[in-house]
XYZ file of C-alpha atoms in Angstrom:
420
model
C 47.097 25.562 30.388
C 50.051 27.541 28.717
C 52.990 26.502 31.477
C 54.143 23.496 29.910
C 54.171 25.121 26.396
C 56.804 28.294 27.330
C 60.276 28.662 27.002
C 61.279 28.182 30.197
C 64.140 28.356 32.519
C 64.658 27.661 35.547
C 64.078 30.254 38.561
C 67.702 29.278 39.724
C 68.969 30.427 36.565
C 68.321 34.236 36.726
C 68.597 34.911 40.486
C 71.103 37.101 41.961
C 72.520 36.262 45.012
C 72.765 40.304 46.117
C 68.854 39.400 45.700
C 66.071 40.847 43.530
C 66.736 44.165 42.067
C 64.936 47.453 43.527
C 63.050 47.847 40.132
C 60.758 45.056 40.697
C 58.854 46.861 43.654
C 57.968 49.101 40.835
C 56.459 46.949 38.022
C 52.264 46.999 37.648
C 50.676 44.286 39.754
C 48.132 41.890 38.200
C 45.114 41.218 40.000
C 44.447 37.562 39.239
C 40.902 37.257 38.674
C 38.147 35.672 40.653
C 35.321 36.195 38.511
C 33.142 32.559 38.198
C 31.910 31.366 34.882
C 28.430 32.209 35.723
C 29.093 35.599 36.169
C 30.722 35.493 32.578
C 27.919 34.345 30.854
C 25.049 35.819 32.925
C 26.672 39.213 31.514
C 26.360 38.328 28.014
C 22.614 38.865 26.080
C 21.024 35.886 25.753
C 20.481 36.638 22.404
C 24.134 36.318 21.911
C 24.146 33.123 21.790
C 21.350 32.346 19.157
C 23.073 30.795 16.096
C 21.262 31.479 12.621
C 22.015 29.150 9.451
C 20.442 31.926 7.443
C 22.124 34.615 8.956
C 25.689 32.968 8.813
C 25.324 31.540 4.864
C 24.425 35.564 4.098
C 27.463 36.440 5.193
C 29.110 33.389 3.463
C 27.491 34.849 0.404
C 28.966 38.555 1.303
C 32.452 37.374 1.388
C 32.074 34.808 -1.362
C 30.743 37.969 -3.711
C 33.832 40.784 -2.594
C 35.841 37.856 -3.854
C 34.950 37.757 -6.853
C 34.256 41.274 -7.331
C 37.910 41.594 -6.627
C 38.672 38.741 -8.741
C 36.749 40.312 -11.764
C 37.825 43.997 -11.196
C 41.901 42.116 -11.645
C 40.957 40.348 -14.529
C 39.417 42.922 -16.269
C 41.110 46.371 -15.409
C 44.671 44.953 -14.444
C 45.609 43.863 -18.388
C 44.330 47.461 -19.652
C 47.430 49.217 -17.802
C 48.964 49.519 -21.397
C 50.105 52.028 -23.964
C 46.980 51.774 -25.623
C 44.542 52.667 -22.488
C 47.176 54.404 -20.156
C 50.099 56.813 -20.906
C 53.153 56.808 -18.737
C 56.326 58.423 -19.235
C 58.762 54.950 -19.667
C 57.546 51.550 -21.395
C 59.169 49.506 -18.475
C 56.712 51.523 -15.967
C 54.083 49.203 -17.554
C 55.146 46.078 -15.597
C 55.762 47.757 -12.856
C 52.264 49.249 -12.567
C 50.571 45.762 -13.286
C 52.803 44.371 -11.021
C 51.826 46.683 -8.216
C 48.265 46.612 -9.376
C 48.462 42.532 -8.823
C 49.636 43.193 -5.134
C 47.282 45.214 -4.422
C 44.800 42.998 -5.398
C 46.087 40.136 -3.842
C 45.573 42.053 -0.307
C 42.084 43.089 -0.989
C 41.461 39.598 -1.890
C 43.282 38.223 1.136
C 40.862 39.625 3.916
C 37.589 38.269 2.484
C 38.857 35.185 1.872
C 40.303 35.003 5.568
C 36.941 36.189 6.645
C 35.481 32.612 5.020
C 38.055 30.907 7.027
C 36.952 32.582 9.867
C 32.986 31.220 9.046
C 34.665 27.524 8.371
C 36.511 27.905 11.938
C 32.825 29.010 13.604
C 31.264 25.719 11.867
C 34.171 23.927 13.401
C 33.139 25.535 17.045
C 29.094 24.830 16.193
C 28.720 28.834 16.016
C 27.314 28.683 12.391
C 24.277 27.253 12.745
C 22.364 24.669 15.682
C 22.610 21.793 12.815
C 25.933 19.651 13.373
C 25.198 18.555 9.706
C 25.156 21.939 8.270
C 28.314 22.797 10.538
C 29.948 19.972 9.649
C 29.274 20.070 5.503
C 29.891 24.002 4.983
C 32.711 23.528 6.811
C 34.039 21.320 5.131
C 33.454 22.518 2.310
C 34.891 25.876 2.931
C 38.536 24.565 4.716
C 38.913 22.570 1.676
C 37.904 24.099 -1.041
C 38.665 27.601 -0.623
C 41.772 27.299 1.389
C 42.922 23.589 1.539
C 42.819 23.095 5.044
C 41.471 20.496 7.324
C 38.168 21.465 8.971
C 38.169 19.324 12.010
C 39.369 18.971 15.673
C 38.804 22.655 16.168
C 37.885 22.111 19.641
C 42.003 21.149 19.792
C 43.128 23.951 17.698
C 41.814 26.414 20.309
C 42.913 25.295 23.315
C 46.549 24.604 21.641
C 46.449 28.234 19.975
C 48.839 29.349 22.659
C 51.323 26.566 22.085
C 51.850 27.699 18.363
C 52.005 31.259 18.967
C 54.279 31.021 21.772
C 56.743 28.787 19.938
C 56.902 31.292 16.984
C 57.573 33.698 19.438
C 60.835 31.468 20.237
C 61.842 31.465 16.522
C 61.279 35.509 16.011
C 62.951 36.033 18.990
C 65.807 34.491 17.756
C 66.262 35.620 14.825
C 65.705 39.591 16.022
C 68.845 38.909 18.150
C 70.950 38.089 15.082
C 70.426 40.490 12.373
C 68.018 43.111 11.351
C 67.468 40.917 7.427
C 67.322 37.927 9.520
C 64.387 38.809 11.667
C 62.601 40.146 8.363
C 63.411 36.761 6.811
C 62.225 35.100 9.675
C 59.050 36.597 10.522
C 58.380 36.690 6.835
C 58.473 32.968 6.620
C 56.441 32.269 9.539
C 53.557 35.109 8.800
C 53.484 33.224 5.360
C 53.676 29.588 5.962
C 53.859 28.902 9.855
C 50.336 27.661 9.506
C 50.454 25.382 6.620
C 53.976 24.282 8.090
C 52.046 23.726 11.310
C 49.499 21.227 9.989
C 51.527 19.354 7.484
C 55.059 18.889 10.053
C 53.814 20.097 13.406
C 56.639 23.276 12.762
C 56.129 25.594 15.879
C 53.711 22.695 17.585
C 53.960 20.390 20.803
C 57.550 19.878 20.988
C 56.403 16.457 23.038
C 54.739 15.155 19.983
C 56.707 12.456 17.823
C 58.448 13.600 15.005
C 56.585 14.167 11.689
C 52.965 14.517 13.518
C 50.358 16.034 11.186
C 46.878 16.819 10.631
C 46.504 14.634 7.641
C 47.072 11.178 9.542
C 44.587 9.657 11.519
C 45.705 8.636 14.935
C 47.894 9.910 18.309
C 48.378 12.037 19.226
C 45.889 14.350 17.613
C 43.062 11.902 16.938
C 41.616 9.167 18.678
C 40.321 5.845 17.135
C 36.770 7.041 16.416
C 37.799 10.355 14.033
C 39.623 7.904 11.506
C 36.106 8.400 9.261
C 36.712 12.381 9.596
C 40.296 12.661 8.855
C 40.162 10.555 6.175
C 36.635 12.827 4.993
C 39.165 16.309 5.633
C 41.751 14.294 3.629
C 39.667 13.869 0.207
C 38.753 17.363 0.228
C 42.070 18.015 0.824
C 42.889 16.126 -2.052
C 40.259 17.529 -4.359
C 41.586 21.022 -3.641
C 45.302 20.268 -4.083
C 44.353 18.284 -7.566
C 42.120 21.202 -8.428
C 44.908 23.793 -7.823
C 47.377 21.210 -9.977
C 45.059 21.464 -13.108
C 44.317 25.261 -13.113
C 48.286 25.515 -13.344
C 48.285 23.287 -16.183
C 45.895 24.999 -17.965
C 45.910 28.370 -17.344
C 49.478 28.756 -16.133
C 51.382 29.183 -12.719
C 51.535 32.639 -12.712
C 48.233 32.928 -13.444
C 47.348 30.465 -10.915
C 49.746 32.011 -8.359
C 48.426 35.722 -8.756
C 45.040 35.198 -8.536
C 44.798 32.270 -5.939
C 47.955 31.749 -4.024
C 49.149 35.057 -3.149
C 45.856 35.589 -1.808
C 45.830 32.252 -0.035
C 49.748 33.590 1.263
C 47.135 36.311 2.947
C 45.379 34.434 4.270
C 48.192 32.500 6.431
C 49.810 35.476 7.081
C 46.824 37.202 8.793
C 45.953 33.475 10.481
C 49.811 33.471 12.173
C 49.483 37.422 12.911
C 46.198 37.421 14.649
C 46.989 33.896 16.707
C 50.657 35.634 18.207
C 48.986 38.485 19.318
C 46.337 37.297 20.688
C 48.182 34.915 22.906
C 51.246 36.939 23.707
C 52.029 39.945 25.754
C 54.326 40.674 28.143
C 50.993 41.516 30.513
C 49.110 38.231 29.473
C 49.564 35.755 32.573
C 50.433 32.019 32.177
C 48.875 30.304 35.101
C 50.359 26.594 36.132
C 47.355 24.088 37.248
C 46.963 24.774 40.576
C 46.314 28.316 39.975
C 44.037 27.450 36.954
C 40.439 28.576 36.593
C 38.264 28.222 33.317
C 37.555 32.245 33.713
C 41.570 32.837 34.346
C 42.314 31.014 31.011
C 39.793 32.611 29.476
C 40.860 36.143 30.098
C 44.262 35.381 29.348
C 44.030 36.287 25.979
C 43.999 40.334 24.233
C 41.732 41.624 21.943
C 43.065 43.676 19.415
C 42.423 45.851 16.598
C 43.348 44.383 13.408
C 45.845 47.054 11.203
C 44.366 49.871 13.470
C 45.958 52.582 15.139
C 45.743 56.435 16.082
C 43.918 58.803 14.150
C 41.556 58.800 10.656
C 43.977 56.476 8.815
C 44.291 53.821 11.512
C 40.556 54.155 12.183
C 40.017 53.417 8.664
C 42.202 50.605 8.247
C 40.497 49.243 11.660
C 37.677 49.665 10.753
C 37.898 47.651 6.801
C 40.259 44.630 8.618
C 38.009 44.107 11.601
C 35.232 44.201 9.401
C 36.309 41.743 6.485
C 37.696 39.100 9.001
C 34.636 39.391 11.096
C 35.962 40.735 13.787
C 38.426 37.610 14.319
C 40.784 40.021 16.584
C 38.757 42.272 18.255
C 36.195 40.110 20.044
C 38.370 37.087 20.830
C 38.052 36.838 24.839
C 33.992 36.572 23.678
C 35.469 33.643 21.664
C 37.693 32.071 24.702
C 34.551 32.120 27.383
C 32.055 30.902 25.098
C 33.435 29.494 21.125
C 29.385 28.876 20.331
C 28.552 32.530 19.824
C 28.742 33.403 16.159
C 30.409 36.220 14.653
C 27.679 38.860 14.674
C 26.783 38.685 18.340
C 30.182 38.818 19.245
C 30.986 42.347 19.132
C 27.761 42.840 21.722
C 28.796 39.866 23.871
C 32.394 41.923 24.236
C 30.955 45.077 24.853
C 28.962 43.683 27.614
C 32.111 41.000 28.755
C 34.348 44.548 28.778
C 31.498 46.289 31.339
C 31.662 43.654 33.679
C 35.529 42.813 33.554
C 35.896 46.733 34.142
C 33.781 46.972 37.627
C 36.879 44.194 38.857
C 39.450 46.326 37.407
C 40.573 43.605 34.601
C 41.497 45.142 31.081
C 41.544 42.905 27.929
C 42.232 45.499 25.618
C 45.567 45.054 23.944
C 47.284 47.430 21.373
C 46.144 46.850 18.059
C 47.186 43.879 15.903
C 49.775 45.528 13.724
C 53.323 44.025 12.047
C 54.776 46.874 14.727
C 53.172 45.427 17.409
C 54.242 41.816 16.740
C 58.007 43.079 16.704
C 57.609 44.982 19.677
C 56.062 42.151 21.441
C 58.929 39.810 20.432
C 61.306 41.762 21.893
C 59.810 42.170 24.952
C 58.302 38.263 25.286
C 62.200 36.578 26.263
C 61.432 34.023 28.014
C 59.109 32.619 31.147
C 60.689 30.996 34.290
C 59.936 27.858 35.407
C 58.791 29.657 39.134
C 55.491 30.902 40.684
C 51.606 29.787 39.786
C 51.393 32.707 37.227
C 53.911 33.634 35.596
C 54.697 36.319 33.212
C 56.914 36.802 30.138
C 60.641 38.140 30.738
C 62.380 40.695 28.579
C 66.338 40.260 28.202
C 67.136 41.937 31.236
C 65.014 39.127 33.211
C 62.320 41.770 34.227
C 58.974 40.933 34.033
C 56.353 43.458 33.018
C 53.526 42.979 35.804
C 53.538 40.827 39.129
C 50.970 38.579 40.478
C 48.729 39.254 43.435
C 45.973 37.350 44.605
C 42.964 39.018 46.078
C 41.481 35.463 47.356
C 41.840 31.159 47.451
C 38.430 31.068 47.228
C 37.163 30.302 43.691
C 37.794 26.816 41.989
C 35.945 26.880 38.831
C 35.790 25.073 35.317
C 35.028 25.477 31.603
C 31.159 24.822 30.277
C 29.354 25.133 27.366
C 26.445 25.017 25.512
C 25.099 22.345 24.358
């Protein structure tokens, strides 16, 4: 699924005629799996996969009301850092307070909202609720409205997740091999507006696609002939947010506009670009080519990670708030890859259960945590894959790979289902 997408090169290209250094006899072997699809889901509750309308709009409601608790807290506290309410020892330490006080807001407000984008991407999947309707108009209304995105062809979005992050990987890369302030630039840009990018200019997408493809446009290679009524739907509420945004500058101001609602919305990408890299790239996450392909085998070739955590009460902490707000977007994403229909709340049972069974075959899908450390380290390490072998494995700059394929057995040839 991920071999054409890769920055490849071919095998001829890094092989040493002495032959293969003495090293490689010593990196970790990966046990491809065998595991069939029924297995995978016969180990998840059934309950798991019972989708409540009720259920999912409450938690729609949750994150709708820490929004605006955040939003009113700002509003009202955030103007009273003043001489008149507060006493600090310089007058320019005013600004600066309300300054960082905005910041900080604009994070808190950044992780409920990307937990509603998280709900609009399960309505996208059918995990919100058994109705297509209801799927179909709270999604829509959430990708629009509340973060100006369009809410369809998610089917597409998550089998092509790997082709995004894998091509931002190519652009970090680069840019950590030219200067320290150039891979800060970089990976700033790209946390903050690789996704919007993405959908509006196909920045980090297929490379095979023709120049200028989009989201917005009805037709190839995206959309076929019969989505020209839902693009064009996406497109209007599109629309409405972008004019909305437009006349809340004009009349309560940009920066107004821009503190309270875009920085937020800058979150938002940022987490969206984070999450997708590491989920999708590792130096240990396999890349199988088609004839070594099994639904299962792409569906365990993902990580799930902790989002901001990390060792001891502090990283537990922040853990515990990040996996929370965003639903647990991170940690329970190989639930997501075998089965998208599962919603939110049963997820975190479905991977406890997933985890059991993968364990009894020896197969691990428990990365380190989702943190802006981790994504450099794993850009350093992620080089480059060669075009060689029917799983293949990410290459550091010294052309060593960090784990080696074995197969245990030809025997299973198995593909993707779902629910219906």
């Amino acid at each position: 699924m991920s071999s054409i997408l890769t920055n490849r090169k071919p095998a001829s290209s890094k092989q040493d005629p002495r032959g293969p250094p003495a090293v490689e006899e010593q990196v970790p072997k990966f046990f491809v799996p065998n595991i069939t699809v029924k297995d995978l889901y016969s180990t998840i509750p059934q309950h798991c996969f019972e989708r409540s309308f009720f259920r999912s709009f409450l938690y729609v409601l949750f994150d709708g009301a820490w929004l605006a608790l955040f939003v009113w807290t700002a509003l009202t506290y955030i103007p009273k850092i003043n001489p008149q309410n507060v006493t600090l020892p310089h007058p320019a330490l005013y600004k600066v307070a309300r300054g960082a006080a905005w910041l900080l807001y604009d994070f808190c407000a950044g992780l409920p909202a990307m937990g509603l984008w998280v709900i609009a991407h399960e309505c996208g999947h059918h995990a919100f609720s058994t109705s297509k309707t209801a799927n179909s108009v709270v999604g829509w209304i959430l990708h629009s409205f509340e973060l100006g995105l369009p809410p369809l062809d998610r089917e597409r979005e998550n089998l092509e997740g790997t082709k995004v992050s894998v091509d931002l990987q190519e652009l970090f890369s680069e840019a950590l091999e030219d200067a320290p302030i150039v891979s800060i630039f970089w990976l700033t840009a790209q946390l903050l507006c690789g996704w919007p990018l993405y959908l509006i200019q196909n920045v980090t997408g297929q490379r095979s696609y023709p120049r200028f493809t989009n989201h917005f446009v009805p037709g190839k290679p995206l959309f076929a002939a019969h989505h020209l009524n839902e693009v064009l739907i996406s497109d209007i509420g599109v629309f409405i947010w972008a004019a909305s945004i437009l006349y809340s500058i004009k009349v309560y101001g940009f920066l107004s506009v821009f503190r309270i609602y875009l920085l937020p919305y800058l979150w938002v990408n940022h987490w969206l670009v984070l999450i997708t890299f590491l989920q999708h790239t590792d130096p240990a996450l396999p890349h199988y080519q088609a004839s070594a392909f099994t639904f299962p085998r792409g569906a365990l070739s993902t990580f799930d990670r902790e989002l901001m955590g990390g060792p001891g009460i502090i990283g537990s902490i922040t853990g515990w708030i990040c996996g929370t707000a965003t639903h647990g977007i991170c940690e329970t994403h190989v639930a997501h890859h075998i089965c998208s229909k599962i919603p939110h709340y049963h997820a975190w049972e479905a991977r406890h259960a997933i985890n059991k069974r993968l364990a009894r075959d020896g197969i691990y899908v428990q990365g380190n945590p989702a943190t802006w450390s981790e994504a450099l380290r794993v850009i350093r390490e992620c080089k480059f894959v060669e075009d060689e072998g029917e799983v293949r494995f990410y290459k550091n700059a010294q052309g060593k790979a960090a784990r080696v394929p074995v197969f245990l057995s030809e025997t299973v040839s198995d593909s993707g289902i779902d629910l219906q």
